[in-house]
Amino acid sequence: GENVEQHPSTLSVQEGDSAVIKCTYSDSASNYFPWYKQELGKRPQLIIDIRSNVGEKKDQRIAVTLNKTAKHFSLHITETQPEDSAVYFCAPGSNTGKLIFGQGTTLQVKP
Amino acid sequence: NAGVMQNPRHLVRRRGQEARLRCSPMKGHSHVYWYRQLPEEGLKFMVYLQKENIIDESGMPKERFSAEFPKEGPSILRIQQVVRGDSAAYFCASSPDQASTTEAFFGQGTRLTVV
């Protein structure tokens, strides 16, 4: 079956620093690579996604990079702020329609 | 355009009762996905439906769980004879097409507590 792993499981950074979360997947059919942010008690919200024909995408302080050969993609957050504190999930998908979520990374940004 | 609507937001059931969770997709969306999230874990895929069809139910337990998405009305996730292990947050997502090509929009979730 599909296997998705995120590292690290927890990450603590000082406000203004950068944060990087890596997601490794096993399904070679994966062709859609989103990152979701979930605050406590709330729904997952898409923050950035990338398709398999693109290597990198940036949206203000957030970027995603994809290495399809190595089967991993990463979330990069620059100039972190306390409101970035949340749990982040990668959830690669394929033409099956379903998303396979990682176990999550808890990001804490200390003011 | 209202987002994905789930109700109820919170549901308390005694062991052995039935739980019915409802999901109304975004307007124009015909694909619905149900996910379950246990405390401090990621979301686990349960079932993928299109109108009147179950496309993939590989993540749904064979016993006690069923899902439907009728031609008219919301998608329903039904859990019969609930047990304490069913306590979780159940999220519904919808998309106009398969989630691999378009963003899946999540509802606020239903938090089921079995006592």
PDB file of C-alpha atoms in Angstrom:
ATOM      1  CA  GLY A   1       0.000   0.000   0.000  1.00  0.00           C
ATOM      2  CA  GLU A   2       0.943   3.667  -0.099  1.00  0.00           C
ATOM      3  CA  ASN A   3       3.364   4.878   2.556  1.00  0.00           C
ATOM      4  CA  VAL A   4       3.811   8.562   3.437  1.00  0.00           C
ATOM      5  CA  GLU A   5       6.264   9.805   6.050  1.00  0.00           C
ATOM      6  CA  GLN A   6       6.934  13.302   7.312  1.00  0.00           C
ATOM      7  CA  HIS A   7      10.028  14.562   9.084  1.00  0.00           C
ATOM      8  CA  PRO A   8      10.450  15.981  11.590  1.00  0.00           C
ATOM      9  CA  SER A   9       7.395  15.140  13.700  1.00  0.00           C
ATOM     10  CA  THR A  10       7.918  18.303  15.772  1.00  0.00           C
ATOM     11  CA  LEU A  11       9.772  21.475  14.910  1.00  0.00           C
ATOM     12  CA  SER A  12      10.437  24.485  17.109  1.00  0.00           C
ATOM     13  CA  VAL A  13      11.896  27.660  15.607  1.00  0.00           C
ATOM     14  CA  GLN A  14      12.432  31.234  16.664  1.00  0.00           C
ATOM     15  CA  GLU A  15      10.220  33.863  15.076  1.00  0.00           C
ATOM     16  CA  GLY A  16      11.832  35.067  11.854  1.00  0.00           C
ATOM     17  CA  ASP A  17      13.701  31.829  11.221  1.00  0.00           C
ATOM     18  CA  SER A  18      12.928  29.401   8.391  1.00  0.00           C
ATOM     19  CA  ALA A  19      11.206  26.043   8.757  1.00  0.00           C
ATOM     20  CA  VAL A  20      11.475  23.044   6.424  1.00  0.00           C
ATOM     21  CA  ILE A  21       9.322  19.908   6.542  1.00  0.00           C
ATOM     22  CA  LYS A  22      10.039  16.940   4.303  1.00  0.00           C
ATOM     23  CA  CYS A  23       7.551  14.387   3.006  1.00  0.00           C
ATOM     24  CA  THR A  24       8.583  11.046   1.530  1.00  0.00           C
ATOM     25  CA  TYR A  25       6.099   8.893  -0.386  1.00  0.00           C
ATOM     26  CA  SER A  26       6.230   5.439  -1.930  1.00  0.00           C
ATOM     27  CA  ASP A  27       3.516   5.453  -4.623  1.00  0.00           C
ATOM     28  CA  SER A  28       5.167   6.176  -7.966  1.00  0.00           C
ATOM     29  CA  ALA A  29       1.706   7.000  -9.375  1.00  0.00           C
ATOM     30  CA  SER A  30       1.452  10.104  -7.145  1.00  0.00           C
ATOM     31  CA  ASN A  31       1.059  13.203  -9.274  1.00  0.00           C
ATOM     32  CA  TYR A  32      -0.397  15.807  -6.920  1.00  0.00           C
ATOM     33  CA  PHE A  33       1.476  17.118  -3.887  1.00  0.00           C
ATOM     34  CA  PRO A  34      -0.381  19.398  -1.449  1.00  0.00           C
ATOM     35  CA  TRP A  35       0.466  20.705   1.990  1.00  0.00           C
ATOM     36  CA  TYR A  36      -2.293  21.339   4.537  1.00  0.00           C
ATOM     37  CA  LYS A  37      -2.216  23.424   7.721  1.00  0.00           C
ATOM     38  CA  GLN A  38      -4.449  22.414  10.608  1.00  0.00           C
ATOM     39  CA  GLU A  39      -4.966  24.516  13.699  1.00  0.00           C
ATOM     40  CA  LEU A  40      -6.260  22.920  16.870  1.00  0.00           C
ATOM     41  CA  GLY A  41      -9.880  21.851  16.530  1.00  0.00           C
ATOM     42  CA  LYS A  42     -10.180  23.137  12.965  1.00  0.00           C
ATOM     43  CA  ARG A  43     -10.290  21.695   9.476  1.00  0.00           C
ATOM     44  CA  PRO A  44      -7.213  21.134   7.295  1.00  0.00           C
ATOM     45  CA  GLN A  45      -6.637  24.065   4.972  1.00  0.00           C
ATOM     46  CA  LEU A  46      -4.651  23.865   1.769  1.00  0.00           C
ATOM     47  CA  ILE A  47      -1.703  26.254   1.876  1.00  0.00           C
ATOM     48  CA  ILE A  48       0.196  25.267  -1.245  1.00  0.00           C
ATOM     49  CA  ASP A  49       0.238  22.475  -3.819  1.00  0.00           C
ATOM     50  CA  ILE A  50       2.321  21.380  -6.775  1.00  0.00           C
ATOM     51  CA  ARG A  51       1.751  19.128  -9.767  1.00  0.00           C
ATOM     52  CA  SER A  52       4.210  16.500 -10.954  1.00  0.00           C
ATOM     53  CA  ASN A  53       5.364  18.478 -13.971  1.00  0.00           C
ATOM     54  CA  VAL A  54       6.698  21.332 -11.823  1.00  0.00           C
ATOM     55  CA  GLY A  55       9.769  21.297  -9.569  1.00  0.00           C
ATOM     56  CA  GLU A  56       9.092  24.295  -7.358  1.00  0.00           C
ATOM     57  CA  LYS A  57       6.298  26.713  -6.499  1.00  0.00           C
ATOM     58  CA  LYS A  58       6.359  29.768  -4.284  1.00  0.00           C
ATOM     59  CA  ASP A  59       3.606  31.849  -2.699  1.00  0.00           C
ATOM     60  CA  GLN A  60       4.943  34.731  -0.599  1.00  0.00           C
ATOM     61  CA  ARG A  61       6.625  33.139   2.461  1.00  0.00           C
ATOM     62  CA  ILE A  62       5.668  29.591   1.532  1.00  0.00           C
ATOM     63  CA  ALA A  63       7.291  27.346  -1.067  1.00  0.00           C
ATOM     64  CA  VAL A  64       7.111  23.700  -2.057  1.00  0.00           C
ATOM     65  CA  THR A  65       9.851  21.779  -3.863  1.00  0.00           C
ATOM     66  CA  LEU A  66       9.392  18.395  -5.508  1.00  0.00           C
ATOM     67  CA  ASN A  67      11.933  15.693  -6.314  1.00  0.00           C
ATOM     68  CA  LYS A  68       9.922  13.062  -8.165  1.00  0.00           C
ATOM     69  CA  THR A  69      12.919  10.838  -8.814  1.00  0.00           C
ATOM     70  CA  ALA A  70      13.670  10.572  -5.099  1.00  0.00           C
ATOM     71  CA  LYS A  71       9.927  10.596  -4.214  1.00  0.00           C
ATOM     72  CA  HIS A  72       9.951  13.446  -1.768  1.00  0.00           C
ATOM     73  CA  PHE A  73       8.657  16.979  -1.550  1.00  0.00           C
ATOM     74  CA  SER A  74       9.265  19.667   1.018  1.00  0.00           C
ATOM     75  CA  LEU A  75       7.479  22.635   2.551  1.00  0.00           C
ATOM     76  CA  HIS A  76       9.553  25.751   3.155  1.00  0.00           C
ATOM     77  CA  ILE A  77       8.320  28.599   5.352  1.00  0.00           C
ATOM     78  CA  THR A  78      10.504  31.693   5.571  1.00  0.00           C
ATOM     79  CA  GLU A  79      10.306  34.558   8.103  1.00  0.00           C
ATOM     80  CA  THR A  80       8.141  32.459  10.392  1.00  0.00           C
ATOM     81  CA  GLN A  81       5.534  34.167  12.572  1.00  0.00           C
ATOM     82  CA  PRO A  82       3.734  32.932  15.715  1.00  0.00           C
ATOM     83  CA  GLU A  83       0.536  32.472  13.675  1.00  0.00           C
ATOM     84  CA  ASP A  84       2.364  29.861  11.580  1.00  0.00           C
ATOM     85  CA  SER A  85       2.236  27.587  14.642  1.00  0.00           C
ATOM     86  CA  ALA A  86       0.045  24.606  13.693  1.00  0.00           C
ATOM     87  CA  VAL A  87       0.193  21.011  12.502  1.00  0.00           C
ATOM     88  CA  TYR A  88       1.235  20.612   8.869  1.00  0.00           C
ATOM     89  CA  PHE A  89       0.314  17.615   6.741  1.00  0.00           C
ATOM     90  CA  CYS A  90       1.530  16.481   3.364  1.00  0.00           C
ATOM     91  CA  ALA A  91      -1.051  14.491   1.415  1.00  0.00           C
ATOM     92  CA  PRO A  92       0.153  13.165  -1.955  1.00  0.00           C
ATOM     93  CA  GLY A  93      -2.567  12.074  -4.348  1.00  0.00           C
ATOM     94  CA  SER A  94      -2.872  10.190  -7.598  1.00  0.00           C
ATOM     95  CA  ASN A  95      -5.546   9.413 -10.189  1.00  0.00           C
ATOM     96  CA  THR A  96      -7.275   7.202  -7.612  1.00  0.00           C
ATOM     97  CA  GLY A  97      -8.790  10.429  -6.248  1.00  0.00           C
ATOM     98  CA  LYS A  98      -7.836   9.954  -2.615  1.00  0.00           C
ATOM     99  CA  LEU A  99      -5.179  11.813  -0.651  1.00  0.00           C
ATOM    100  CA  ILE A 100      -2.787   9.871   1.592  1.00  0.00           C
ATOM    101  CA  PHE A 101      -1.936  12.031   4.607  1.00  0.00           C
ATOM    102  CA  GLY A 102       1.339  11.956   6.480  1.00  0.00           C
ATOM    103  CA  GLN A 103       1.306  11.743  10.259  1.00  0.00           C
ATOM    104  CA  GLY A 104       1.786  15.489  10.640  1.00  0.00           C
ATOM    105  CA  THR A 105       4.486  17.893  11.819  1.00  0.00           C
ATOM    106  CA  THR A 106       3.804  20.148  14.779  1.00  0.00           C
ATOM    107  CA  LEU A 107       5.443  23.520  14.164  1.00  0.00           C
ATOM    108  CA  GLN A 108       5.952  25.867  17.086  1.00  0.00           C
ATOM    109  CA  VAL A 109       7.151  29.390  16.367  1.00  0.00           C
ATOM    110  CA  LYS A 110       8.472  31.077  19.495  1.00  0.00           C
ATOM    111  CA  PRO A 111       8.113  34.850  19.675  1.00  0.00           C
TER     112      PRO A 111
ATOM    113  CA  ASN B   1     -20.656  30.104  -2.614  1.00  0.00           C
ATOM    114  CA  ALA B   2     -20.941  28.300   0.692  1.00  0.00           C
ATOM    115  CA  GLY B   3     -18.126  25.931   1.564  1.00  0.00           C
ATOM    116  CA  VAL B   4     -18.427  22.255   2.401  1.00  0.00           C
ATOM    117  CA  MET B   5     -21.038  21.949   5.146  1.00  0.00           C
ATOM    118  CA  GLN B   6     -20.979  19.182   7.702  1.00  0.00           C
ATOM    119  CA  ASN B   7     -23.472  18.529  10.445  1.00  0.00           C
ATOM    120  CA  PRO B   8     -23.678  18.056  13.221  1.00  0.00           C
ATOM    121  CA  ARG B   9     -20.423  19.639  14.392  1.00  0.00           C
ATOM    122  CA  HIS B  10     -20.465  17.579  17.570  1.00  0.00           C
ATOM    123  CA  LEU B  11     -22.240  14.281  18.138  1.00  0.00           C
ATOM    124  CA  VAL B  12     -22.401  12.229  21.314  1.00  0.00           C
ATOM    125  CA  ARG B  13     -23.611   8.658  21.131  1.00  0.00           C
ATOM    126  CA  ARG B  14     -23.819   5.828  23.636  1.00  0.00           C
ATOM    127  CA  ARG B  15     -22.199   2.524  22.769  1.00  0.00           C
ATOM    128  CA  GLY B  16     -24.476   0.503  20.522  1.00  0.00           C
ATOM    129  CA  GLN B  17     -26.319   3.487  19.028  1.00  0.00           C
ATOM    130  CA  GLU B  18     -26.167   4.650  15.429  1.00  0.00           C
ATOM    131  CA  ALA B  19     -24.354   7.760  14.243  1.00  0.00           C
ATOM    132  CA  ARG B  20     -25.296   9.623  11.063  1.00  0.00           C
ATOM    133  CA  LEU B  21     -22.917  12.235   9.729  1.00  0.00           C
ATOM    134  CA  ARG B  22     -23.945  14.545   6.901  1.00  0.00           C
ATOM    135  CA  CYS B  23     -21.891  16.352   4.291  1.00  0.00           C
ATOM    136  CA  SER B  24     -23.135  18.849   1.716  1.00  0.00           C
ATOM    137  CA  PRO B  25     -20.431  19.486  -0.898  1.00  0.00           C
ATOM    138  CA  MET B  26     -19.661  22.836  -2.399  1.00  0.00           C
ATOM    139  CA  LYS B  27     -21.987  23.910  -5.184  1.00  0.00           C
ATOM    140  CA  GLY B  28     -20.964  22.303  -8.441  1.00  0.00           C
ATOM    141  CA  HIS B  29     -18.877  19.608  -6.765  1.00  0.00           C
ATOM    142  CA  SER B  30     -19.844  16.022  -7.505  1.00  0.00           C
ATOM    143  CA  HIS B  31     -16.937  14.231  -5.773  1.00  0.00           C
ATOM    144  CA  VAL B  32     -17.041  13.608  -2.029  1.00  0.00           C
ATOM    145  CA  TYR B  33     -14.402  12.050   0.220  1.00  0.00           C
ATOM    146  CA  TRP B  34     -14.666  11.033   3.867  1.00  0.00           C
ATOM    147  CA  TYR B  35     -11.646  10.962   6.178  1.00  0.00           C
ATOM    148  CA  ARG B  36     -11.276  10.015   9.833  1.00  0.00           C
ATOM    149  CA  GLN B  37      -8.836  11.663  12.220  1.00  0.00           C
ATOM    150  CA  LEU B  38      -7.990  10.100  15.564  1.00  0.00           C
ATOM    151  CA  PRO B  39      -6.509  12.420  18.238  1.00  0.00           C
ATOM    152  CA  GLU B  40      -2.968  13.558  17.373  1.00  0.00           C
ATOM    153  CA  GLU B  41      -2.922  11.583  14.139  1.00  0.00           C
ATOM    154  CA  GLY B  42      -3.193  12.364  10.449  1.00  0.00           C
ATOM    155  CA  LEU B  43      -6.341  11.984   8.405  1.00  0.00           C
ATOM    156  CA  LYS B  44      -7.083   8.495   7.119  1.00  0.00           C
ATOM    157  CA  PHE B  45      -9.016   8.043   3.889  1.00  0.00           C
ATOM    158  CA  MET B  46     -12.266   6.130   4.286  1.00  0.00           C
ATOM    159  CA  VAL B  47     -14.402   6.380   1.158  1.00  0.00           C
ATOM    160  CA  TYR B  48     -14.730   8.257  -2.139  1.00  0.00           C
ATOM    161  CA  LEU B  49     -18.137   8.783  -3.717  1.00  0.00           C
ATOM    162  CA  GLN B  50     -19.630  10.422  -6.736  1.00  0.00           C
ATOM    163  CA  LYS B  51     -23.341  11.017  -7.099  1.00  0.00           C
ATOM    164  CA  GLU B  52     -25.097   7.666  -6.500  1.00  0.00           C
ATOM    165  CA  ASN B  53     -21.828   5.717  -6.809  1.00  0.00           C
ATOM    166  CA  ILE B  54     -19.156   4.480  -4.425  1.00  0.00           C
ATOM    167  CA  ILE B  55     -15.853   4.779  -6.272  1.00  0.00           C
ATOM    168  CA  ASP B  56     -13.407   3.592  -3.598  1.00  0.00           C
ATOM    169  CA  GLU B  57     -14.272   2.303  -0.135  1.00  0.00           C
ATOM    170  CA  SER B  58     -10.913   0.687   0.563  1.00  0.00           C
ATOM    171  CA  GLY B  59     -10.400   2.685   3.767  1.00  0.00           C
ATOM    172  CA  MET B  60     -13.748   1.974   5.332  1.00  0.00           C
ATOM    173  CA  PRO B  61     -14.185  -0.857   7.855  1.00  0.00           C
ATOM    174  CA  LYS B  62     -16.234  -3.710   6.415  1.00  0.00           C
ATOM    175  CA  GLU B  63     -18.489  -3.962   9.438  1.00  0.00           C
ATOM    176  CA  ARG B  64     -20.858  -1.291  10.787  1.00  0.00           C
ATOM    177  CA  PHE B  65     -19.784   1.519   8.410  1.00  0.00           C
ATOM    178  CA  SER B  66     -21.605   2.583   5.254  1.00  0.00           C
ATOM    179  CA  ALA B  67     -21.704   5.669   3.054  1.00  0.00           C
ATOM    180  CA  GLU B  68     -23.974   7.043   0.382  1.00  0.00           C
ATOM    181  CA  PHE B  69     -24.253  10.088  -1.837  1.00  0.00           C
ATOM    182  CA  PRO B  70     -27.763  10.154  -3.286  1.00  0.00           C
ATOM    183  CA  LYS B  71     -28.852  12.046  -6.372  1.00  0.00           C
ATOM    184  CA  GLU B  72     -30.556  14.605  -4.161  1.00  0.00           C
ATOM    185  CA  GLY B  73     -29.338  15.644  -0.736  1.00  0.00           C
ATOM    186  CA  PRO B  74     -26.129  15.365   1.258  1.00  0.00           C
ATOM    187  CA  SER B  75     -23.674  12.522   1.505  1.00  0.00           C
ATOM    188  CA  ILE B  76     -24.231  10.403   4.617  1.00  0.00           C
ATOM    189  CA  LEU B  77     -21.671   8.436   6.605  1.00  0.00           C
ATOM    190  CA  ARG B  78     -23.462   5.952   8.823  1.00  0.00           C
ATOM    191  CA  ILE B  79     -21.910   4.088  11.724  1.00  0.00           C
ATOM    192  CA  GLN B  80     -24.029   1.380  13.303  1.00  0.00           C
ATOM    193  CA  GLN B  81     -23.569   0.029  16.837  1.00  0.00           C
ATOM    194  CA  VAL B  82     -20.874   2.550  17.685  1.00  0.00           C
ATOM    195  CA  VAL B  83     -17.977   1.588  19.965  1.00  0.00           C
ATOM    196  CA  ARG B  84     -15.560   3.793  21.928  1.00  0.00           C
ATOM    197  CA  GLY B  85     -12.903   3.328  19.222  1.00  0.00           C
ATOM    198  CA  ASP B  86     -15.155   5.145  16.751  1.00  0.00           C
ATOM    199  CA  SER B  87     -14.613   8.388  18.671  1.00  0.00           C
ATOM    200  CA  ALA B  88     -12.802  10.676  16.244  1.00  0.00           C
ATOM    201  CA  ALA B  89     -13.167  13.701  13.999  1.00  0.00           C
ATOM    202  CA  TYR B  90     -14.755  12.843  10.667  1.00  0.00           C
ATOM    203  CA  PHE B  91     -13.969  15.207   7.819  1.00  0.00           C
ATOM    204  CA  CYS B  92     -15.659  15.429   4.481  1.00  0.00           C
ATOM    205  CA  ALA B  93     -14.027  16.996   1.434  1.00  0.00           C
ATOM    206  CA  SER B  94     -15.414  17.774  -1.991  1.00  0.00           C
ATOM    207  CA  SER B  95     -13.945  18.591  -5.357  1.00  0.00           C
ATOM    208  CA  PRO B  96     -15.273  19.244  -8.835  1.00  0.00           C
ATOM    209  CA  ASP B  97     -12.975  16.530 -10.144  1.00  0.00           C
ATOM    210  CA  GLN B  98     -10.644  13.871  -8.736  1.00  0.00           C
ATOM    211  CA  ALA B  99      -8.524  15.164  -5.887  1.00  0.00           C
ATOM    212  CA  SER B 100      -5.374  14.476  -7.836  1.00  0.00           C
ATOM    213  CA  THR B 101      -6.021  17.332 -10.201  1.00  0.00           C
ATOM    214  CA  THR B 102      -7.957  19.864  -8.188  1.00  0.00           C
ATOM    215  CA  GLU B 103      -8.007  21.170  -4.667  1.00  0.00           C
ATOM    216  CA  ALA B 104     -10.175  19.252  -2.242  1.00  0.00           C
ATOM    217  CA  PHE B 105     -12.100  21.569   0.084  1.00  0.00           C
ATOM    218  CA  PHE B 106     -12.645  20.269   3.600  1.00  0.00           C
ATOM    219  CA  GLY B 107     -15.647  20.797   5.814  1.00  0.00           C
ATOM    220  CA  GLN B 108     -15.385  21.763   9.503  1.00  0.00           C
ATOM    221  CA  GLY B 109     -15.717  18.159  10.550  1.00  0.00           C
ATOM    222  CA  THR B 110     -17.990  16.227  12.898  1.00  0.00           C
ATOM    223  CA  ARG B 111     -16.503  15.302  16.233  1.00  0.00           C
ATOM    224  CA  LEU B 112     -18.030  12.034  17.348  1.00  0.00           C
ATOM    225  CA  THR B 113     -17.758  11.042  20.982  1.00  0.00           C
ATOM    226  CA  VAL B 114     -18.915   7.589  22.040  1.00  0.00           C
ATOM    227  CA  VAL B 115     -19.662   7.266  25.744  1.00  0.00           C
TER     228      VAL B 115
END
